Each structure stands twice: as C-alpha cells, then as structure tokens.
Amino acid sequence: MTPSQIELWMTEREVAYRVFGFVASLMERIPLVGIVLSISNRIGAAMWAHDLEKRQHQFRSGELKPTKVYQSKTATLAAKQEEVGVDLEVVHGPGGFPTEKGPIKITEEAHHPHVPGHPPNPHLIPLAHPDDAQQPYIPPGLELLQAHWFVRHGERAPVRQRLVGVGEIPAVFPLCSIGRDFQTAVLSFTSGGTTSPNLVGAPPPPTALPTAASTGANVERAKMDVRRLAEDVGPVGARGTLGGLSDCYWGELTDLGRRSTLELGARLRSLYVDQLGFLPSSLDASTLPSVAFRSTNMPRTIESLHQIVEGLWGKERRLEGVRVPFAVRGWLEEDLYPNTSCRRLRALDAASIAKAAEMNDPGLAELDPILSHIVGGPLRVKADPKANGVLDTAYC
C-alpha cells in the first residue's frame, strides 16, 4: 500500500506540480531510503504549492494578509486612472490581486504572497513541535519511507534587460553581493619547474591528461580563488563596463533568493530531522547515501540547491572533508522543465502561446493608453518586450 498525494495545476505556459508522498506500508517494513531533493529551473516548481481555490479563499477572507506588492499595485492603478482619465474599476482578480475589470483572465493564476527572503507559504512546512496525538503529521498506521521535494529556484534577477529608466528600473540590478567569490577546481603544476624542451617551439601532441613527459613537470589537483563580476556592454559598439560587487548578471540568484532557499532548508531540517527524526542530524560518509540531490544545469538552480543543503546541514553539521554530491543531467534527457528537444512539445508550446495571445491580447489592448508609452509600444503576449517579460522585470 503506497498512498500519495499529488497536487497539479497549469497556468498558461507553465506547469507547477508538487509531489509530497508518504510511500507507506501497513503489512511490511521497508528500510527508509531518504529524501530526494530536486531543483527545477523553469518549472517543476513549488514545494509550497497547495490547492489554489483554498488559498484564494484564505486570501480573500483575510486569513492571508495583503503584501506591500498588493497594496502598491492597487495604489498604482488608482494613480494611472487619475493620470489618463480612464474609467477603470479595480477588482480582485485570480490569485487575490487587483486588476482592471475587463476581458483579462489568467486561469488559476498562481501568486504566492509571502515575506521576502522566506519560503512562500512557510506555514505549509510545519516547524518542529511536540508530538500531537490528535493531529499527527504522519497518519496512524503509516510509516514515512520516502519524501520527494521538487523545488523552484529562489528569487532571481530578470533574465534580460528591459524598461531601463522607467521609474526606478536600473540597467543592472545590484542585488547579488553574495555570489561573487568562489573556489574553482584547476589542474596545477607541482613544485619543481614548469618548463621543458617539449614546451619550446611547436606544441607537443595533445594528450588526455598532462604528464611529466609532456609538460616537464608533474601535475596535481588544486583550487583557485576566483571572483565573478558582471560586465555591462551598454549601447551597440560601446566598451564593456565591469560591474560592481553586487551587480547581478541576467537571471542570477539574488541575495534574497539565497536567503529564502536557506530558510527553506532550515524548515525542512526542523520537520524531517528535529520533529520526525527521518533524516540524519549530520552528514558524513555513512549518512550521505540516505539523501540524493539533482538540479537542472543552470547556475541559479544549482546555487538554490546548495543553499537548501546549507539550511539542512550547515557547515557545523557536515563532517570535515565531506563533499555533498548532486547530479546534473544532459539537456536532452532533462525532465525537470519542458524539454524543447521534443518536437511535439514545441508544437504544443507554440499552440499554448497562440491561445494565450488570443485570450489576453484584447484585454491588454484596453491598457494601451496607460502602458504603451511606458513599455515602448502595445503590451501583448508576443510583443517586444513580451507581457511576461515586463512582469518579470516589474517583480524584481
């Protein structure tokens, strides 16, 4: 008997799903396997996902309080109405956020009002507390054997430059001071010189790995301290300008995103280590096999994974010398986001975009008097910049 709970929803082009399963048995005892934590880039998404209708009801009934984003959006709409003299009625649209009355509809739009720097809807991940006999976390008669978490990356910078100079939107967002200094693996010469006759004149034939015979010196594994900086090219033909220590490159995990994923790891520890005793309290050679980690091959998802692991097992809970392994698949085999190597998926994606434009462009057209002069033209699903791109920049 292996009961599982799966919550699934679709929002326009994105599918967010949460699998939070109790793989359990009443008749037999299977050794626990551990927790599998996967980080998805575009979708795969949110461990904080839950039933939309219930969340929307809570938000509208006042159980979930409006955030500053919600309040400022209402004020912005009122200001725009006064500025252009357009008669707009502010109503609560999907997700509990205000929108203009009109044909704009985003079916089951998934917004997550939450405190910046913390996991969205953290109350869905209970903090450690004494065992509650009336409402146990694990239903009576069941045993927790596996827990799989599919997690979207933390808050990130916009994926490209848009709307520079509009309001307070900068050319480069200075939100990424943490992700600057790293150690990288390099192949290094051992002491004793780095020259030989083979290195003078024509280079020697390439070898799979440099050796004393081909380089005149032995080599060894080493680490190099590096600092990664963003470079902004600016107008066409301009020289690149080296960014500051907090400037983000496009799509980079921000300091806020690092904090929220760190907090998520801490909450997972509180539940699975402190409360349930399901995961080991520390990581060493004997406990590493009880966990497995996988990420898509994107810097922001890999760094989000690292932050979650840090929240689960900080440096004081990792045995010195223990390396936390994580897996990355080739993009042709990746299934944590829509894999565009699938011809059928590309066709469905194009059809979805066309349908979204058909549904939403008429409503967006009503906003042309307000938005056209801001975004540089009519705002449409497939315009330049695209509607979702404008939203991406505005959220940051």
mmCIF file of C-alpha atoms in Angstrom:
data_model
loop_
_atom_site.group_PDB
_atom_site.id
_atom_site.type_symbol
_atom_site.label_atom_id
_atom_site.label_comp_id
_atom_site.label_asym_id
_atom_site.label_seq_id
_atom_site.Cartn_x
_atom_site.Cartn_y
_atom_site.Cartn_z
ATOM 1 C CA MET A 1 0.000 0.000 0.000
ATOM 2 C CA THR A 2 1.617 3.226 -1.096
ATOM 3 C CA PRO A 3 -0.725 6.225 -0.777
ATOM 4 C CA SER A 4 0.486 9.506 -2.290
ATOM 5 C CA GLN A 5 -0.901 12.992 -2.569
ATOM 6 C CA ILE A 6 -0.363 14.861 -5.829
ATOM 7 C CA GLU A 7 -1.473 18.412 -6.455
ATOM 8 C CA LEU A 8 -1.397 19.550 -10.055
ATOM 9 C CA TRP A 9 -2.270 22.760 -11.767
ATOM 10 C CA MET A 10 -1.481 24.547 -15.001
ATOM 11 C CA THR A 11 -1.026 28.269 -15.546
ATOM 12 C CA GLU A 12 -0.777 29.286 -19.166
ATOM 13 C CA ARG A 13 2.642 28.033 -20.319
ATOM 14 C CA GLU A 14 3.895 26.766 -17.007
ATOM 15 C CA VAL A 15 3.037 23.668 -15.074
ATOM 16 C CA ALA A 16 3.770 23.613 -11.393
ATOM 17 C CA TYR A 17 3.428 20.372 -9.548
ATOM 18 C CA ARG A 18 4.083 19.148 -6.086
ATOM 19 C CA VAL A 19 4.595 15.555 -5.162
ATOM 20 C CA PHE A 20 4.540 15.110 -1.431
ATOM 21 C CA GLY A 21 4.077 11.400 -0.860
ATOM 22 C CA PHE A 22 4.005 9.065 2.008
ATOM 23 C CA VAL A 23 5.240 5.823 0.492
ATOM 24 C CA ALA A 24 3.975 3.604 3.249
ATOM 25 C CA SER A 25 3.195 0.041 4.157
ATOM 26 C CA LEU A 26 0.922 -1.441 6.777
ATOM 27 C CA MET A 27 1.990 -5.065 6.350
ATOM 28 C CA GLU A 28 5.709 -4.792 5.775
ATOM 29 C CA ARG A 29 8.600 -2.580 6.809
ATOM 30 C CA ILE A 30 10.827 -1.240 4.031
ATOM 31 C CA PRO A 31 14.086 0.488 5.088
ATOM 32 C CA LEU A 32 13.784 4.222 4.626
ATOM 33 C CA VAL A 33 15.502 5.476 1.513
ATOM 34 C CA GLY A 34 15.788 9.126 2.440
ATOM 35 C CA ILE A 35 14.862 12.388 0.840
ATOM 36 C CA VAL A 36 15.294 13.234 -2.806
ATOM 37 C CA LEU A 37 15.505 16.961 -3.365
ATOM 38 C CA SER A 38 15.417 18.200 -6.938
ATOM 39 C CA ILE A 39 15.736 21.787 -8.039
ATOM 40 C CA SER A 40 13.904 22.781 -11.192
ATOM 41 C CA ASN A 41 14.750 25.841 -13.236
ATOM 42 C CA ARG A 42 11.582 26.901 -15.035
ATOM 43 C CA ILE A 43 9.013 24.541 -13.672
ATOM 44 C CA GLY A 44 8.982 21.515 -11.536
ATOM 45 C CA ALA A 45 8.217 24.013 -9.066
ATOM 46 C CA ALA A 46 6.998 24.690 -5.813
ATOM 47 C CA MET A 47 7.084 22.737 -2.662
ATOM 48 C CA TRP A 48 4.895 25.473 -1.262
ATOM 49 C CA ALA A 49 2.200 24.709 -3.794
ATOM 50 C CA HIS A 50 -1.234 23.900 -2.477
ATOM 51 C CA ASP A 51 -4.822 23.965 -3.586
ATOM 52 C CA LEU A 52 -5.429 27.266 -5.378
ATOM 53 C CA GLU A 53 -9.082 27.590 -4.507
ATOM 54 C CA LYS A 54 -8.351 27.135 -0.811
ATOM 55 C CA ARG A 55 -5.509 29.673 -0.919
ATOM 56 C CA GLN A 56 -7.591 32.215 -2.811
ATOM 57 C CA HIS A 57 -10.407 31.787 -0.309
ATOM 58 C CA GLN A 58 -7.976 32.371 2.564
ATOM 59 C CA PHE A 59 -6.571 35.472 0.878
ATOM 60 C CA ARG A 60 -9.963 36.999 0.125
ATOM 61 C CA SER A 61 -11.325 36.160 3.575
ATOM 62 C CA GLY A 62 -8.398 37.943 5.211
ATOM 63 C CA GLU A 63 -6.590 34.888 6.589
ATOM 64 C CA LEU A 64 -3.671 35.735 4.277
ATOM 65 C CA LYS A 65 -2.844 39.412 4.615
ATOM 66 C CA PRO A 66 -2.100 41.604 1.554
ATOM 67 C CA THR A 67 1.563 42.303 0.965
ATOM 68 C CA LYS A 68 3.130 45.622 0.020
ATOM 69 C CA VAL A 69 3.108 44.460 -3.599
ATOM 70 C CA TYR A 70 -0.662 44.014 -3.426
ATOM 71 C CA GLN A 71 -1.223 47.396 -1.785
ATOM 72 C CA SER A 72 1.138 49.268 -4.109
ATOM 73 C CA LYS A 73 -0.493 47.732 -7.171
ATOM 74 C CA THR A 74 -3.891 48.989 -6.035
ATOM 75 C CA ALA A 75 -2.436 52.468 -5.493
ATOM 76 C CA THR A 76 -0.699 52.385 -8.886
ATOM 77 C CA LEU A 77 -3.918 51.536 -10.700
ATOM 78 C CA ALA A 78 -5.714 54.379 -8.945
ATOM 79 C CA ALA A 79 -2.917 56.803 -9.856
ATOM 80 C CA LYS A 80 -2.946 55.726 -13.506
ATOM 81 C CA GLN A 81 -6.706 56.158 -13.645
ATOM 82 C CA GLU A 82 -6.355 59.740 -12.421
ATOM 83 C CA GLU A 83 -3.427 60.445 -14.769
ATOM 84 C CA VAL A 84 -5.059 59.403 -18.035
ATOM 85 C CA GLY A 85 -8.704 59.823 -17.096
ATOM 86 C CA VAL A 86 -9.571 56.237 -17.987
ATOM 87 C CA ASP A 87 -12.515 54.772 -16.130
ATOM 88 C CA LEU A 88 -11.068 51.638 -14.547
ATOM 89 C CA GLU A 89 -12.721 49.522 -11.936
ATOM 90 C CA VAL A 90 -10.290 47.803 -9.606
ATOM 91 C CA VAL A 91 -11.464 44.300 -8.786
ATOM 92 C CA HIS A 92 -9.846 41.290 -7.212
ATOM 93 C CA GLY A 93 -8.670 39.023 -9.968
ATOM 94 C CA PRO A 94 -7.353 35.476 -9.822
ATOM 95 C CA GLY A 95 -4.900 34.977 -7.004
ATOM 96 C CA GLY A 96 -6.495 37.779 -4.970
ATOM 97 C CA PHE A 97 -4.552 40.546 -6.738
ATOM 98 C CA PRO A 98 -6.291 43.644 -8.110
ATOM 99 C CA THR A 99 -6.756 44.021 -11.834
ATOM 100 C CA GLU A 100 -8.751 46.160 -14.210
ATOM 101 C CA LYS A 101 -12.262 44.977 -14.950
ATOM 102 C CA GLY A 102 -12.261 43.605 -18.463
ATOM 103 C CA PRO A 103 -11.614 40.501 -20.526
ATOM 104 C CA ILE A 104 -8.188 39.847 -18.959
ATOM 105 C CA LYS A 105 -8.343 36.401 -17.407
ATOM 106 C CA ILE A 106 -5.462 34.233 -16.346
ATOM 107 C CA THR A 107 -6.961 30.910 -15.384
ATOM 108 C CA GLU A 108 -5.959 29.921 -11.861
ATOM 109 C CA GLU A 109 -3.083 32.386 -11.764
ATOM 110 C CA ALA A 110 -0.610 31.315 -9.106
ATOM 111 C CA HIS A 111 0.728 34.154 -6.970
ATOM 112 C CA HIS A 112 2.368 33.499 -3.637
ATOM 113 C CA PRO A 113 2.121 36.469 -1.216
ATOM 114 C CA HIS A 114 4.973 35.949 1.221
ATOM 115 C CA VAL A 115 7.578 37.714 3.301
ATOM 116 C CA PRO A 116 10.620 38.471 1.094
ATOM 117 C CA GLY A 117 13.555 36.256 1.932
ATOM 118 C CA HIS A 118 11.390 33.456 3.302
ATOM 119 C CA PRO A 119 9.834 30.459 1.566
ATOM 120 C CA PRO A 120 6.378 31.283 0.162
ATOM 121 C CA ASN A 121 3.619 29.951 2.444
ATOM 122 C CA PRO A 122 6.064 28.596 5.046
ATOM 123 C CA HIS A 123 3.152 27.521 7.260
ATOM 124 C CA LEU A 124 2.750 24.558 4.905
ATOM 125 C CA ILE A 125 6.076 23.224 6.218
ATOM 126 C CA PRO A 126 5.364 22.760 9.951
ATOM 127 C CA LEU A 127 8.041 23.781 12.400
ATOM 128 C CA ALA A 128 9.189 21.249 14.973
ATOM 129 C CA HIS A 129 6.794 20.818 17.872
ATOM 130 C CA PRO A 130 5.978 18.113 20.441
ATOM 131 C CA ASP A 131 4.105 15.113 19.091
ATOM 132 C CA ASP A 132 0.427 15.898 18.726
ATOM 133 C CA ALA A 133 -1.588 12.759 19.400
ATOM 134 C CA GLN A 134 -4.720 14.354 17.988
ATOM 135 C CA GLN A 135 -3.208 15.500 14.696
ATOM 136 C CA PRO A 136 -0.015 13.542 13.979
ATOM 137 C CA TYR A 137 1.992 14.594 10.938
ATOM 138 C CA ILE A 138 2.075 11.000 9.716
ATOM 139 C CA PRO A 139 -1.364 9.335 9.690
ATOM 140 C CA PRO A 140 -1.770 6.458 12.170
ATOM 141 C CA GLY A 141 -0.733 3.082 10.824
ATOM 142 C CA LEU A 142 1.577 4.526 8.180
ATOM 143 C CA GLU A 143 5.340 4.833 8.104
ATOM 144 C CA LEU A 144 7.204 7.557 6.229
ATOM 145 C CA LEU A 145 9.612 5.848 3.854
ATOM 146 C CA GLN A 146 10.492 8.493 1.260
ATOM 147 C CA ALA A 147 10.000 12.222 0.803
ATOM 148 C CA HIS A 148 10.482 13.842 -2.601
ATOM 149 C CA TRP A 149 10.642 17.623 -2.882
ATOM 150 C CA PHE A 150 10.527 19.424 -6.227
ATOM 151 C CA VAL A 151 11.651 22.997 -5.693
ATOM 152 C CA ARG A 152 11.864 26.033 -7.933
ATOM 153 C CA HIS A 153 14.899 28.295 -7.593
ATOM 154 C CA GLY A 154 14.851 31.282 -5.266
ATOM 155 C CA GLU A 155 14.246 34.894 -6.276
ATOM 156 C CA ARG A 156 16.348 35.881 -9.281
ATOM 157 C CA ALA A 157 17.274 38.930 -11.343
ATOM 158 C CA PRO A 158 15.412 39.488 -14.648
ATOM 159 C CA VAL A 159 16.633 37.246 -17.453
ATOM 160 C CA ARG A 160 17.288 40.193 -19.781
ATOM 161 C CA GLN A 161 17.412 43.994 -19.829
ATOM 162 C CA ARG A 162 14.056 45.749 -20.207
ATOM 163 C CA LEU A 163 12.414 49.108 -19.446
ATOM 164 C CA VAL A 164 15.649 50.776 -18.336
ATOM 165 C CA GLY A 165 14.926 54.232 -16.942
ATOM 166 C CA VAL A 166 11.219 53.597 -16.386
ATOM 167 C CA GLY A 167 10.579 54.588 -12.806
ATOM 168 C CA GLU A 168 13.462 53.201 -10.767
ATOM 169 C CA ILE A 169 14.317 50.288 -13.086
ATOM 170 C CA PRO A 170 18.131 50.213 -13.452
ATOM 171 C CA ALA A 171 20.227 48.902 -16.315
ATOM 172 C CA VAL A 172 21.793 46.400 -13.915
ATOM 173 C CA PHE A 173 20.199 45.229 -10.675
ATOM 174 C CA PRO A 174 22.566 45.488 -7.659
ATOM 175 C CA LEU A 175 21.010 42.599 -5.731
ATOM 176 C CA CYS A 176 23.680 39.875 -5.878
ATOM 177 C CA SER A 177 26.522 40.572 -3.452
ATOM 178 C CA ILE A 178 26.820 37.027 -2.056
ATOM 179 C CA GLY A 179 27.532 35.127 -5.252
ATOM 180 C CA ARG A 180 30.857 36.741 -6.092
ATOM 181 C CA ASP A 181 33.735 34.829 -4.517
ATOM 182 C CA PHE A 182 34.261 31.154 -5.296
ATOM 183 C CA GLN A 183 36.803 28.377 -5.387
ATOM 184 C CA THR A 184 37.193 26.585 -8.705
ATOM 185 C CA ALA A 185 38.910 23.289 -9.424
ATOM 186 C CA VAL A 186 42.070 23.585 -11.526
ATOM 187 C CA LEU A 187 44.904 21.356 -12.632
ATOM 188 C CA SER A 188 48.166 22.724 -11.224
ATOM 189 C CA PHE A 189 51.862 22.020 -11.587
ATOM 190 C CA THR A 190 53.671 20.584 -8.627
ATOM 191 C CA SER A 191 56.766 22.384 -7.412
ATOM 192 C CA GLY A 192 59.914 21.870 -9.435
ATOM 193 C CA GLY A 193 59.546 23.968 -12.562
ATOM 194 C CA THR A 194 57.121 24.165 -15.443
ATOM 195 C CA THR A 195 59.352 24.216 -18.499
ATOM 196 C CA SER A 196 60.864 21.528 -20.667
ATOM 197 C CA PRO A 197 62.199 21.222 -24.208
ATOM 198 C CA ASN A 198 58.767 19.990 -25.226
ATOM 199 C CA LEU A 199 57.281 23.377 -24.380
ATOM 200 C CA VAL A 200 59.644 25.274 -26.710
ATOM 201 C CA GLY A 201 58.680 25.636 -30.359
ATOM 202 C CA ALA A 202 55.841 23.556 -31.713
ATOM 203 C CA PRO A 203 53.438 22.288 -29.049
ATOM 204 C CA PRO A 204 53.501 18.567 -28.321
ATOM 205 C CA PRO A 205 50.663 16.327 -29.490
ATOM 206 C CA PRO A 206 47.628 16.660 -27.204
ATOM 207 C CA THR A 207 47.224 14.058 -24.515
ATOM 208 C CA ALA A 208 44.248 13.105 -22.407
ATOM 209 C CA LEU A 209 45.974 14.468 -19.309
ATOM 210 C CA PRO A 210 49.211 16.446 -18.977
ATOM 211 C CA THR A 211 52.021 14.310 -17.617
ATOM 212 C CA ALA A 212 55.630 14.818 -16.667
ATOM 213 C CA ALA A 213 56.618 13.530 -20.096
ATOM 214 C CA SER A 214 54.565 16.136 -21.956
ATOM 215 C CA THR A 215 54.954 19.142 -19.666
ATOM 216 C CA GLY A 216 58.237 18.636 -17.907
ATOM 217 C CA ALA A 217 56.518 18.715 -14.559
ATOM 218 C CA ASN A 218 54.096 16.689 -12.547
ATOM 219 C CA VAL A 219 50.581 17.980 -12.069
ATOM 220 C CA GLU A 220 48.086 17.785 -9.264
ATOM 221 C CA ARG A 221 44.568 18.812 -8.326
ATOM 222 C CA ALA A 222 44.267 22.289 -6.847
ATOM 223 C CA LYS A 223 41.781 25.055 -6.089
ATOM 224 C CA MET A 224 41.848 28.652 -7.251
ATOM 225 C CA ASP A 225 40.078 31.521 -5.502
ATOM 226 C CA VAL A 226 38.117 33.491 -8.092
ATOM 227 C CA ARG A 227 35.765 36.469 -8.153
ATOM 228 C CA ARG A 228 32.956 36.586 -10.719
ATOM 229 C CA LEU A 229 31.772 40.014 -11.887
ATOM 230 C CA ALA A 230 29.082 41.057 -14.339
ATOM 231 C CA GLU A 231 30.037 43.115 -17.391
ATOM 232 C CA ASP A 232 27.570 45.523 -18.989
ATOM 233 C CA VAL A 233 28.153 46.300 -22.665
ATOM 234 C CA GLY A 234 25.553 49.048 -22.951
ATOM 235 C CA PRO A 235 24.786 50.623 -26.360
ATOM 236 C CA VAL A 236 25.884 48.930 -29.580
ATOM 237 C CA GLY A 237 29.614 49.376 -30.069
ATOM 238 C CA ALA A 238 30.249 50.551 -26.523
ATOM 239 C CA ARG A 239 33.062 49.082 -24.480
ATOM 240 C CA GLY A 240 32.167 46.722 -21.685
ATOM 241 C CA THR A 241 31.914 48.180 -18.206
ATOM 242 C CA LEU A 242 32.875 45.980 -15.288
ATOM 243 C CA GLY A 243 30.083 45.813 -12.743
ATOM 244 C CA GLY A 244 30.263 46.359 -9.027
ATOM 245 C CA LEU A 245 30.477 43.709 -6.329
ATOM 246 C CA SER A 246 26.695 43.453 -6.017
ATOM 247 C CA ASP A 247 25.668 43.736 -9.693
ATOM 248 C CA CYS A 248 23.665 40.773 -10.998
ATOM 249 C CA TYR A 249 24.081 39.075 -14.322
ATOM 250 C CA TRP A 250 20.827 38.201 -16.044
ATOM 251 C CA GLY A 251 18.830 35.518 -14.278
ATOM 252 C CA GLU A 252 21.258 35.289 -11.359
ATOM 253 C CA LEU A 253 20.042 34.100 -7.971
ATOM 254 C CA THR A 254 19.787 37.218 -5.806
ATOM 255 C CA ASP A 255 20.794 37.586 -2.165
ATOM 256 C CA LEU A 256 17.077 37.439 -1.348
ATOM 257 C CA GLY A 257 16.785 34.184 -3.279
ATOM 258 C CA ARG A 258 19.699 32.742 -1.339
ATOM 259 C CA ARG A 259 18.040 33.729 1.931
ATOM 260 C CA SER A 260 14.668 32.207 1.055
ATOM 261 C CA THR A 261 16.191 28.897 -0.057
ATOM 262 C CA LEU A 262 18.408 28.840 3.047
ATOM 263 C CA GLU A 263 15.285 29.355 5.172
ATOM 264 C CA LEU A 264 13.568 26.562 3.271
ATOM 265 C CA GLY A 265 16.401 24.190 4.102
ATOM 266 C CA ALA A 266 16.133 25.159 7.773
ATOM 267 C CA ARG A 267 12.406 24.441 7.778
ATOM 268 C CA LEU A 268 12.947 21.082 6.124
ATOM 269 C CA ARG A 269 15.505 20.284 8.823
ATOM 270 C CA SER A 270 13.063 21.282 11.537
ATOM 271 C CA LEU A 271 10.462 18.910 10.115
ATOM 272 C CA TYR A 272 12.488 15.932 8.890
ATOM 273 C CA VAL A 273 15.357 15.967 11.411
ATOM 274 C CA ASP A 274 14.084 17.592 14.599
ATOM 275 C CA GLN A 275 10.419 16.618 14.508
ATOM 276 C CA LEU A 276 10.234 13.314 12.642
ATOM 277 C CA GLY A 277 13.782 12.002 13.070
ATOM 278 C CA PHE A 278 13.558 10.885 9.454
ATOM 279 C CA LEU A 279 16.806 12.389 8.167
ATOM 280 C CA PRO A 280 20.238 12.207 9.835
ATOM 281 C CA SER A 281 21.254 15.121 12.029
ATOM 282 C CA SER A 282 24.637 15.393 10.301
ATOM 283 C CA LEU A 283 26.243 14.405 7.020
ATOM 284 C CA ASP A 284 29.186 12.025 6.901
ATOM 285 C CA ALA A 285 30.236 9.072 4.794
ATOM 286 C CA SER A 286 27.697 6.798 6.492
ATOM 287 C CA THR A 287 24.673 9.127 6.172
ATOM 288 C CA LEU A 288 25.230 10.550 2.678
ATOM 289 C CA PRO A 289 23.559 7.536 0.990
ATOM 290 C CA SER A 290 20.263 8.439 2.705
ATOM 291 C CA VAL A 291 19.874 11.580 0.588
ATOM 292 C CA ALA A 292 20.125 12.404 -3.098
ATOM 293 C CA PHE A 293 20.173 15.756 -4.874
ATOM 294 C CA ARG A 294 19.635 16.709 -8.509
ATOM 295 C CA SER A 295 19.475 20.061 -10.283
ATOM 296 C CA THR A 296 18.952 21.357 -13.760
ATOM 297 C CA ASN A 297 22.135 22.712 -15.311
ATOM 298 C CA MET A 298 21.508 26.377 -14.541
ATOM 299 C CA PRO A 299 23.636 28.415 -12.104
ATOM 300 C CA ARG A 300 20.609 29.744 -10.207
ATOM 301 C CA THR A 301 19.121 26.271 -9.671
ATOM 302 C CA ILE A 302 22.434 24.730 -8.633
ATOM 303 C CA GLU A 303 23.055 27.600 -6.209
ATOM 304 C CA SER A 304 19.499 27.275 -4.843
ATOM 305 C CA LEU A 305 20.182 23.596 -4.205
ATOM 306 C CA HIS A 306 23.407 24.440 -2.383
ATOM 307 C CA GLN A 307 21.566 26.959 -0.197
ATOM 308 C CA ILE A 308 18.875 24.414 0.724
ATOM 309 C CA VAL A 309 21.527 21.861 1.672
ATOM 310 C CA GLU A 310 23.242 24.544 3.770
ATOM 311 C CA GLY A 311 19.946 25.141 5.596
ATOM 312 C CA LEU A 312 19.502 21.410 6.185
ATOM 313 C CA TRP A 313 23.079 20.675 7.215
ATOM 314 C CA GLY A 314 25.196 23.748 7.876
ATOM 315 C CA LYS A 315 28.975 23.524 7.963
ATOM 316 C CA GLU A 316 28.942 22.570 11.644
ATOM 317 C CA ARG A 317 26.745 19.563 10.742
ATOM 318 C CA ARG A 318 28.912 18.326 7.874
ATOM 319 C CA LEU A 319 31.936 16.226 8.733
ATOM 320 C CA GLU A 320 35.111 17.962 7.605
ATOM 321 C CA GLY A 321 36.099 16.769 4.169
ATOM 322 C CA VAL A 322 32.622 15.510 3.229
ATOM 323 C CA ARG A 323 31.609 16.602 -0.261
ATOM 324 C CA VAL A 324 27.868 16.837 -0.919
ATOM 325 C CA PRO A 325 27.193 15.191 -4.304
ATOM 326 C CA PHE A 326 24.485 16.392 -6.670
ATOM 327 C CA ALA A 327 23.558 15.151 -10.133
ATOM 328 C CA VAL A 328 23.026 17.151 -13.346
ATOM 329 C CA ARG A 329 21.561 15.552 -16.465
ATOM 330 C CA GLY A 330 22.299 16.342 -20.072
ATOM 331 C CA TRP A 331 19.745 18.755 -21.507
ATOM 332 C CA LEU A 332 18.388 16.196 -23.970
ATOM 333 C CA GLU A 333 17.375 13.930 -21.075
ATOM 334 C CA GLU A 334 16.251 16.650 -18.650
ATOM 335 C CA ASP A 335 12.681 16.262 -17.362
ATOM 336 C CA LEU A 336 12.529 18.887 -14.615
ATOM 337 C CA TYR A 337 11.473 21.512 -17.147
ATOM 338 C CA PRO A 338 9.767 21.361 -20.572
ATOM 339 C CA ASN A 339 12.408 19.810 -22.812
ATOM 340 C CA THR A 340 12.258 21.573 -26.164
ATOM 341 C CA SER A 341 14.146 18.759 -27.843
ATOM 342 C CA CYS A 342 10.718 17.102 -28.051
ATOM 343 C CA ARG A 343 9.130 18.112 -31.361
ATOM 344 C CA ARG A 344 5.611 17.530 -30.065
ATOM 345 C CA LEU A 345 6.253 19.689 -27.011
ATOM 346 C CA ARG A 346 7.492 22.535 -29.231
ATOM 347 C CA ALA A 347 4.250 22.348 -31.194
ATOM 348 C CA LEU A 348 2.171 22.338 -28.012
ATOM 349 C CA ASP A 349 4.194 25.240 -26.634
ATOM 350 C CA ALA A 350 3.570 27.308 -29.772
ATOM 351 C CA ALA A 351 -0.135 26.463 -29.621
ATOM 352 C CA SER A 352 -0.250 27.463 -25.949
ATOM 353 C CA ILE A 353 1.368 30.837 -26.698
ATOM 354 C CA ALA A 354 -1.079 31.464 -29.535
ATOM 355 C CA LYS A 355 -4.008 30.584 -27.274
ATOM 356 C CA ALA A 356 -2.711 32.847 -24.511
ATOM 357 C CA ALA A 357 -2.435 35.718 -27.020
ATOM 358 C CA GLU A 358 -5.960 35.085 -28.283
ATOM 359 C CA MET A 359 -7.354 35.126 -24.751
ATOM 360 C CA ASN A 360 -5.386 38.017 -23.262
ATOM 361 C CA ASP A 361 -4.417 40.434 -26.057
ATOM 362 C CA PRO A 362 -7.905 42.042 -26.270
ATOM 363 C CA GLY A 363 -7.773 42.865 -22.579
ATOM 364 C CA LEU A 364 -4.209 44.122 -22.817
ATOM 365 C CA ALA A 365 -5.262 46.407 -25.668
ATOM 366 C CA GLU A 366 -7.532 48.279 -23.258
ATOM 367 C CA LEU A 367 -4.430 49.205 -21.267
ATOM 368 C CA ASP A 368 -2.637 50.800 -24.230
ATOM 369 C CA PRO A 369 -3.431 54.376 -23.063
ATOM 370 C CA ILE A 370 -1.701 53.581 -19.777
ATOM 371 C CA LEU A 371 1.145 51.273 -20.718
ATOM 372 C CA SER A 372 2.186 51.924 -24.325
ATOM 373 C CA HIS A 373 4.315 54.969 -23.536
ATOM 374 C CA ILE A 374 5.932 53.071 -20.655
ATOM 375 C CA VAL A 375 6.886 49.829 -22.406
ATOM 376 C CA GLY A 376 7.568 51.437 -25.795
ATOM 377 C CA GLY A 377 4.565 50.063 -27.643
ATOM 378 C CA PRO A 378 1.435 47.994 -27.159
ATOM 379 C CA LEU A 379 1.815 45.369 -24.447
ATOM 380 C CA ARG A 380 0.951 41.962 -25.872
ATOM 381 C CA VAL A 381 1.662 38.324 -25.114
ATOM 382 C CA LYS A 382 4.044 38.056 -28.093
ATOM 383 C CA ALA A 383 5.186 41.697 -28.333
ATOM 384 C CA ASP A 384 8.681 43.043 -27.720
ATOM 385 C CA PRO A 385 9.047 43.148 -24.773
ATOM 386 C CA LYS A 386 6.620 40.326 -24.088
ATOM 387 C CA ALA A 387 3.974 40.702 -21.417
ATOM 388 C CA ASN A 388 5.538 38.033 -19.209
ATOM 389 C CA GLY A 389 8.928 39.725 -19.623
ATOM 390 C CA VAL A 390 7.544 43.055 -18.400
ATOM 391 C CA LEU A 391 6.078 41.227 -15.408
ATOM 392 C CA ASP A 392 9.440 39.552 -14.772
ATOM 393 C CA THR A 393 11.225 42.917 -14.593
ATOM 394 C CA ALA A 394 8.458 44.570 -12.564
ATOM 395 C CA TYR A 395 8.518 41.819 -9.942
ATOM 396 C CA CYS A 396 12.260 42.277 -9.412
#
